[in-house]
Every structure is written in C-alpha cells, then in structure tokens.
Amino acid sequence: MSIQTEELDALMYIVDRPEIVFVEGQGSWISDHTGKKYLDFIQGWAVNCLGHSPKVLVDAINEQAGRLFSPSPAFYNAPMLKLAKQLAEHSCFDRTFFANSGAEANEGALKLARKWGQKNRNGAYEIITMEHGFHGRTLAMMSASGKPQWEPLYEPKVPGFPKAPLNDLDAVVKLINDKTVGIMLEPIQGEAGVYVAEDGYMRELRALADEHNLLLIVDEVQTGMGRTGKLFGYEHSGVEPDIMTLGKGIGGGIPLAALMAKESACCFEPGDQGGTYNGNPIMTAVGSAVLETMTAPDFLEEVTATGNYMREKLGTLSQAHGFGEVRGRGMLQALNLKQEIAGDISAKAMEQGLLLNAPRPDTLRFMPALNTSREEVDQMIDILTGVINSLN
Ligand SMILES: *Cc1c(COP(=O)(O)O)cnc(C)c1O
C-alpha cells in the first residue's frame, strides 16, 4: 500500500499526523503500511485495554454481529441488560446509561447533576471541576475541563464550572455556595500528565460533599476498567462516589462509554436523556467480554504486578539519566524528564519502533495494554534507553 496525498487532503486538518497508515495489530504490536512493526505503549490512547484485536473481543463482535445490530434505543436488548447488571454487581453504583464516547458520558453526568440540583437543591447547577482536568471535547466538556490552551477557543463557553487546583481541599471549600450542586474530578488526571488525586483528598471531598449535600462525580474514562490495578480508580481511596463515567477501556477499542449512578442520584425522567446508539448490542456485548476478562481470577493482580514492574524499570532509567519522578498507578504511569525533550523522544522512539505519548513537553506517558508482558516492558525500556542515549 502507498499513501496518496489526495487521500490525506480529504480529511479535515486537525492535528499533525506522521505520514504512515496503520493497517493491523495484535496484542502489544501494531504494523504500518510498509510492514514496519511498533511496540505500542499508547494503545489507541489507553483504549485497547486487552491489546490489539484480542480474540475474546473479536469473537464477541462476530457473535453479536451475526445476531442483531441495533433494535433502536427505545427497546431493550440482551447485551445491554447483561452489561448493566454486571457493572452494577462490580461497582458501588446501581444504574447505567450507555453512551458512545467519554465526552458524551460526561455530558450525561452533568445533566444528571443539574437535574438533581433542580429537584433537590433549589436549581443549583454549578459543578466544581479541577484545573488541568480533562473531560472531553464537546462544548460543555471543554468548559468543564481545565486545559489552559482551550480557554480562548469557541467562546462563549458553557457557564457553571468553577475550578480548583487538584489536591487543594481549601480551594474547593471556597468555591462552594448555594448554586453548587457537585464536585467532579478524575481520580488520576491523565491528559494533564498523570497527576494522582491523593486518597486522603478523595476522602475529604466525599466528606465535604456529604456535609453540603453535593454530588461527588468521578470521571473514570481513563482510570476505570482496570487501568490502575483496581477495576475502578475510586476503589484506591475507599470512597463511594455518587456518579461515575467510563469510556476508553470499557470498549477495548470500540466506541462504548457509560454513565453510572447510585439510585439516590438517578433522577432522569422519560425524555431527559437518550441517543441513537446508546446501549447498542454490539458495543455492549464487547463491554461484557472486557469486564468478564478483567474480573477473572488474577487478572487485576497481574495488572498491578506488571504496573509495579514498569514503574520500577522507569525509576531505574530515571535515576540513570538524572530525570525526575515516576507518577501514576498500575498501567498508567508518567516519567518527568525535567527537560522539554518529550516530543523529541516520542518522535525518535517511533522511528525505532516504539509508540509513546508525550502529554507535556517534559513528560512521557505509558498506557500499554493491561495484559502487556514483562518482556514487552523490558523491550520498551531497551528502545527508550537507546533513544535517550542517542540524544546526547
Ligand atoms: C479521553 C477522556 C475523555 C474523553 O473521552 P472521549 O471518548 O474522547 O470523548 C474524558 N475524560 C477523560 C478522563 C479522558 O481521559
């Protein structure tokens, strides 16, 4: 296969992409149109939690595709019911609304919170979110996110999202007023560069929300579904949020997301929420296969063990090169390089057959498949070490 410029020009220009086309993948490996193979530590942006084209998901798709594509969201279908029940069994939440993307699930969460505010808090609608947080790219989610580069874009923004710095409880306290209805955050800020919301802080937020009758909302689009070594990121702190969103990993690479809530927060009435593909049977059948794989014995223990192994190796590499801290949990880790060389490293790594993400100019992020082997972690470290040495 060769690349035709006219084809590239038929896509809207939204980002600089390397002039290669990816054609197939298996496990931790992905190949481009020239046949070159890459060790993939991006995995579709922490999406392919079981690696590229895992058999269990290919089978789930094929089986459901041969049976029923889409009966309309106005009817029940079997995979939708099965996955909702499984999610309720494995989490502290009671009900699920399925969506197609993380941003859409988050929109649903904020609509649910605003509705809850109308019913229970005199029309309170403000949701306190975090500086540098990332919640997706719809207009409202760009407003809820705390990404400085987005501030001048698409004005005017949707109002109602005052911001606090992460891990600063007093800043949240100062923002609470009678218009406040909830607090929303990521258990680990992924796009910001992997900053963990401390367990103590999560517990303090829970207490604060209880004290003021506010909803605690966790955006687990990146941290949910085993990424941190627990099924959901909130489990590390032991708190039970009122609302949670899932995306990315829950579909293992196909578009599936979810909005989950405790019964006490479920206040949508008929007509309030919906969408054409919501609860689509092919997508939810895949979600079940993902969840069943992750909740099988030893799966999550292995994620934790491999995550710790990767963290240790990154720590050794960091010390050897005078870099900074390694941050994160499980299979979501970042390395602070203390210099703005992350873009350079990820470009050179790609030449050497390794896909790595640079969420900040001085930070590399590692988000491989959850079932990545230690040998593959070693291979990643070898290629990365070679790239770093070639910079000097
Ligand atoms: C990726 C991400 C989103 C957005 O998900 P989309 O599927 O791209 O809409 C929202 N929140 C977090 C924490 C994410 O990592």
XYZ file of C-alpha atoms and ligand atoms in Angstrom:
407
model
C 0.000 0.000 0.000
C 1.213 3.515 -0.751
C -0.070 6.803 0.605
C -1.839 9.200 -1.776
C -1.670 12.882 -0.951
C -5.227 13.450 -2.271
C -6.486 10.985 0.318
C -4.697 12.790 3.134
C -6.144 16.090 1.889
C -9.698 14.721 2.009
C -9.554 14.645 5.821
C -10.094 17.804 7.837
C -6.801 19.024 9.174
C -6.996 18.781 12.973
C -3.585 17.512 14.024
C -0.157 16.794 12.540
C -0.040 13.082 11.874
C 3.028 11.149 10.759
C 2.726 10.083 7.105
C 2.162 6.420 7.784
C -1.032 4.374 7.802
C -1.612 1.712 10.414
C -3.095 -1.446 8.942
C -3.102 -4.183 11.565
C -2.325 -5.008 15.151
C -2.008 -7.945 17.508
C -1.558 -7.668 21.263
C 1.082 -5.038 22.042
C 2.182 -4.736 18.419
C 0.857 -2.646 15.541
C 2.061 -2.535 11.901
C 2.030 0.255 9.335
C 1.522 0.150 5.552
C 5.198 -0.615 4.913
C 5.084 -3.643 7.212
C 7.078 -1.913 9.951
C 6.104 -3.115 13.438
C 5.810 -0.926 16.519
C 5.617 -1.833 20.199
C 2.511 0.075 21.258
C 2.561 1.851 24.632
C -0.212 4.245 23.549
C -2.819 1.626 22.599
C -5.309 3.942 20.976
C -4.959 6.362 23.938
C -5.383 3.856 26.802
C -8.281 2.373 24.875
C -7.218 -1.136 23.811
C -7.065 -2.485 27.351
C -6.638 -6.074 26.124
C -4.275 -5.132 23.277
C -4.943 -5.054 19.540
C -7.617 -7.403 18.173
C -7.842 -9.762 21.162
C -9.658 -12.991 20.268
C -12.176 -12.622 23.087
C -13.413 -9.302 21.645
C -13.269 -10.407 18.006
C -15.469 -13.356 18.996
C -17.880 -11.144 20.946
C -18.236 -8.773 17.981
C -18.711 -11.567 15.437
C -21.184 -13.440 17.561
C -23.348 -10.398 18.208
C -22.973 -9.038 14.657
C -24.411 -12.265 13.313
C -27.409 -11.957 15.617
C -28.574 -8.332 15.960
C -27.045 -4.920 15.186
C -29.489 -2.365 16.536
C -33.102 -2.684 17.623
C -33.281 1.089 18.488
C -32.541 2.590 21.879
C -36.270 2.686 22.610
C -36.211 -1.115 23.100
C -34.285 -3.366 25.446
C -31.646 -5.669 24.002
C -29.947 -8.597 25.735
C -26.273 -7.421 25.789
C -27.308 -4.002 27.161
C -29.179 -5.609 30.062
C -26.385 -8.059 30.770
C -23.634 -5.423 30.896
C -25.659 -3.008 33.045
C -26.233 -5.774 35.596
C -22.574 -6.808 35.554
C -21.416 -3.209 36.065
C -23.793 -2.777 38.998
C -22.513 -6.017 40.560
C -18.874 -4.970 40.291
C -19.194 -1.335 41.416
C -20.881 0.742 44.124
C -23.418 2.063 41.571
C -26.943 0.892 40.818
C -27.823 2.034 37.298
C -26.094 2.678 33.975
C -26.811 4.799 30.927
C -24.645 3.697 27.975
C -23.016 6.256 25.690
C -20.658 6.271 22.718
C -17.778 8.397 23.980
C -16.277 9.640 27.202
C -17.375 13.194 26.460
C -20.956 12.065 25.911
C -20.981 10.066 29.152
C -19.638 13.137 30.993
C -22.294 15.358 29.400
C -24.840 12.901 30.742
C -23.266 13.042 34.208
C -23.500 16.823 34.292
C -27.071 16.816 33.001
C -27.964 14.304 35.702
C -26.312 16.504 38.334
C -28.109 19.641 37.095
C -31.421 17.793 37.106
C -30.685 16.568 40.618
C -29.924 20.181 41.602
C -33.268 21.292 40.214
C -35.077 18.666 42.229
C -33.065 18.724 45.450
C -31.088 21.950 45.741
C -33.261 24.801 44.513
C -31.912 24.781 40.980
C -28.236 24.684 41.982
C -26.186 23.910 38.857
C -22.521 24.746 39.433
C -20.101 21.863 39.338
C -16.665 22.432 40.756
C -14.032 20.923 38.448
C -10.238 20.836 38.554
C -7.584 22.959 36.905
C -5.858 20.912 34.179
C -8.700 18.385 34.256
C -9.808 16.777 31.005
C -13.381 15.710 30.369
C -13.698 15.644 26.566
C -14.312 17.879 23.586
C -17.980 18.793 23.445
C -18.628 22.473 24.114
C -19.766 21.854 27.697
C -16.921 19.442 28.411
C -14.370 21.942 27.098
C -15.827 24.322 29.684
C -15.679 21.700 32.431
C -12.078 20.848 31.506
C -9.253 22.949 32.908
C -6.964 22.904 29.881
C -5.317 26.347 29.600
C -4.911 26.074 25.781
C -8.679 25.785 25.405
C -9.513 28.992 27.256
C -9.665 31.245 24.164
C -11.434 28.640 21.973
C -15.091 28.648 20.858
C -16.232 31.435 23.144
C -18.631 31.833 24.821
C -18.237 28.733 26.927
C -20.934 26.944 28.903
C -21.039 28.588 32.354
C -21.135 26.827 35.706
C -17.733 25.187 36.117
C -15.620 26.996 38.738
C -12.149 25.463 39.035
C -9.898 24.424 41.907
C -6.319 23.133 41.801
C -6.089 19.356 42.292
C -5.387 18.125 45.836
C -6.257 21.515 47.375
C -9.294 20.995 49.597
C -9.480 24.609 50.828
C -9.793 25.843 47.250
C -12.842 23.603 46.789
C -14.349 24.759 50.097
C -14.000 28.408 48.983
C -15.908 27.723 45.749
C -18.949 26.161 47.435
C -22.052 28.354 47.521
C -25.806 27.854 47.240
C -25.514 27.395 43.459
C -23.113 24.450 43.847
C -24.501 21.013 43.064
C -21.422 18.813 42.695
C -17.687 18.254 42.503
C -16.203 16.421 39.517
C -12.688 15.107 39.052
C -10.536 12.373 37.550
C -9.028 10.000 40.153
C -5.839 10.454 38.125
C -5.547 13.405 35.754
C -4.420 11.548 32.640
C -4.221 14.105 29.846
C -2.686 16.651 32.214
C 0.321 14.359 32.610
C -0.735 11.689 35.144
C -1.371 13.503 38.435
C -2.933 11.336 41.135
C -5.759 12.723 43.299
C -4.483 11.684 46.739
C -6.532 9.092 48.614
C -6.881 11.373 51.644
C -8.082 14.208 49.425
C -10.682 11.924 47.819
C -11.972 11.032 51.295
C -12.071 14.712 52.288
C -14.016 15.535 49.120
C -16.510 12.792 49.981
C -16.952 14.222 53.487
C -17.298 17.748 52.081
C -19.916 16.602 49.577
C -21.862 14.880 52.375
C -21.657 17.929 54.595
C -23.037 20.261 51.896
C -25.380 17.770 50.189
C -23.390 17.767 46.928
C -22.775 15.046 44.375
C -19.288 13.595 44.047
C -18.676 12.731 40.391
C -15.650 10.781 39.179
C -14.601 10.831 35.538
C -13.073 7.365 35.169
C -12.933 7.403 31.389
C -9.180 6.821 31.638
C -8.756 5.333 35.140
C -11.698 2.927 35.046
C -11.697 -0.674 33.820
C -8.549 -1.985 35.453
C -6.160 0.712 34.263
C -4.865 1.482 37.794
C -4.828 -2.135 39.014
C -8.287 -1.879 40.599
C -11.404 -2.225 38.488
C -12.203 1.448 39.206
C -9.849 4.193 40.353
C -12.101 5.327 43.205
C -11.517 1.988 44.972
C -7.982 3.044 45.965
C -9.340 5.657 48.370
C -12.275 3.560 49.572
C -14.802 6.342 48.887
C -18.073 5.717 47.099
C -18.838 8.490 44.609
C -22.440 9.273 43.586
C -21.785 9.281 39.854
C -19.073 7.753 37.658
C -18.339 7.840 33.954
C -16.472 5.195 31.951
C -15.119 5.216 28.409
C -11.925 4.153 26.670
C -11.115 0.736 28.206
C -14.715 -0.398 28.644
C -14.980 -0.888 24.874
C -11.496 -2.362 24.484
C -11.072 -0.308 21.295
C -14.629 0.033 20.042
C -16.748 3.086 20.951
C -18.525 2.395 24.235
C -18.917 4.594 27.301
C -21.111 4.568 30.374
C -22.668 6.899 32.924
C -23.285 5.149 36.238
C -25.008 6.467 39.343
C -26.269 5.498 42.743
C -30.018 5.102 42.970
C -30.200 8.305 45.055
C -28.758 10.320 42.143
C -30.827 8.689 39.373
C -33.422 11.356 38.601
C -33.772 11.377 34.806
C -37.360 11.214 33.653
C -38.526 9.940 30.264
C -37.390 12.358 27.550
C -34.494 13.811 29.564
C -31.708 11.723 28.090
C -31.112 9.444 25.107
C -29.234 8.864 21.861
C -29.420 6.675 18.763
C -26.587 4.263 19.550
C -26.911 4.242 23.331
C -26.843 0.664 24.584
C -26.091 -0.704 21.118
C -25.871 -4.517 21.394
C -22.582 -4.952 19.538
C -20.883 -2.363 21.728
C -22.351 -3.646 24.980
C -21.540 -7.276 24.073
C -17.922 -6.174 23.760
C -18.175 -4.362 27.111
C -19.300 -7.582 28.780
C -16.401 -9.516 27.278
C -13.984 -6.841 28.554
C -15.490 -6.870 32.047
C -15.573 -10.680 32.243
C -11.910 -10.833 31.237
C -10.926 -8.278 33.871
C -12.893 -9.822 36.702
C -11.496 -13.320 36.060
C -9.193 -14.543 38.859
C -5.720 -12.943 38.963
C -6.254 -10.518 36.065
C -6.155 -7.334 38.158
C -3.392 -8.679 40.434
C -1.323 -9.200 37.299
C -2.060 -5.627 36.124
C -0.793 -4.341 39.474
C 2.307 -6.548 39.323
C 3.181 -5.547 35.742
C 2.453 -1.905 36.576
C 4.821 -2.071 39.545
C 7.436 -3.739 37.348
C 7.125 -0.975 34.733
C 7.310 1.685 37.438
C 10.458 0.134 38.906
C 12.137 -0.047 35.495
C 11.184 3.559 34.749
C 12.566 4.577 38.150
C 15.903 2.919 37.385
C 16.017 4.568 33.957
C 15.151 7.925 35.503
C 17.969 7.676 38.048
C 20.493 6.621 35.421
C 19.709 9.715 33.321
C 19.043 12.269 36.036
C 15.338 12.551 35.240
C 12.560 13.271 37.752
C 9.724 11.378 39.357
C 7.657 8.498 38.032
C 3.934 9.161 38.661
C 0.825 7.070 38.371
C -0.812 3.799 39.288
C -0.925 0.394 37.650
C -0.636 0.616 33.888
C -0.935 4.403 33.773
C 2.468 5.905 34.523
C 4.359 9.046 33.588
C 8.036 9.951 33.662
C 9.076 13.530 34.370
C 12.129 14.254 32.175
C 12.890 17.632 33.816
C 13.673 18.999 30.312
C 11.431 19.705 27.350
C 12.545 16.689 25.337
C 9.429 14.503 25.477
C 8.287 15.361 21.934
C 11.766 14.634 20.585
C 11.909 11.321 22.426
C 8.497 10.160 21.260
C 9.332 11.072 17.616
C 12.659 9.221 17.753
C 11.057 6.277 19.577
C 8.586 5.973 16.727
C 11.477 5.733 14.246
C 12.856 2.939 16.431
C 9.530 1.091 16.515
C 8.052 2.234 19.824
C 4.865 4.287 20.289
C 4.995 6.604 23.311
C 2.834 9.590 24.234
C 4.167 12.974 25.385
C 1.266 14.697 27.206
C 3.537 17.616 28.195
C 6.819 18.871 26.738
C 8.688 17.434 29.758
C 6.612 14.281 30.367
C 6.225 10.854 28.798
C 3.096 8.793 29.453
C 2.914 4.998 29.423
C -0.504 3.410 28.865
C 0.081 -0.022 27.359
C -2.426 -2.864 27.155
C -3.232 -4.166 30.639
C -2.061 -7.646 29.628
C 1.344 -6.436 28.383
C 4.096 -8.881 29.375
C 7.198 -8.057 31.396
C 9.283 -8.959 28.352
C 7.449 -6.264 26.423
C 8.079 -3.778 29.239
C 11.791 -4.721 29.013
C 11.693 -4.191 25.234
C 10.101 -0.782 25.730
C 12.790 0.203 28.265
C 15.561 -1.002 25.898
C 14.267 1.040 22.960
C 13.653 4.087 25.171
C 17.163 3.845 26.661
C 18.656 3.695 23.156
C 16.679 6.759 22.112
C 17.732 8.733 25.198
C 21.376 7.826 24.672
C 21.148 8.937 21.034
C 20.027 12.418 22.145
C 23.363 13.218 23.820
C -10.351 10.540 26.963
C -11.040 11.159 28.100
C -12.303 11.772 27.950
C -12.972 11.930 26.610
O -13.344 10.716 26.057
P -13.795 10.688 24.508
O -14.183 9.257 24.270
O -12.589 11.119 23.717
O -14.905 11.628 24.356
C -12.925 12.264 29.074
N -12.355 12.171 30.283
C -11.149 11.596 30.470
C -10.597 11.493 31.851
C -10.449 11.078 29.388
O -9.236 10.531 29.566
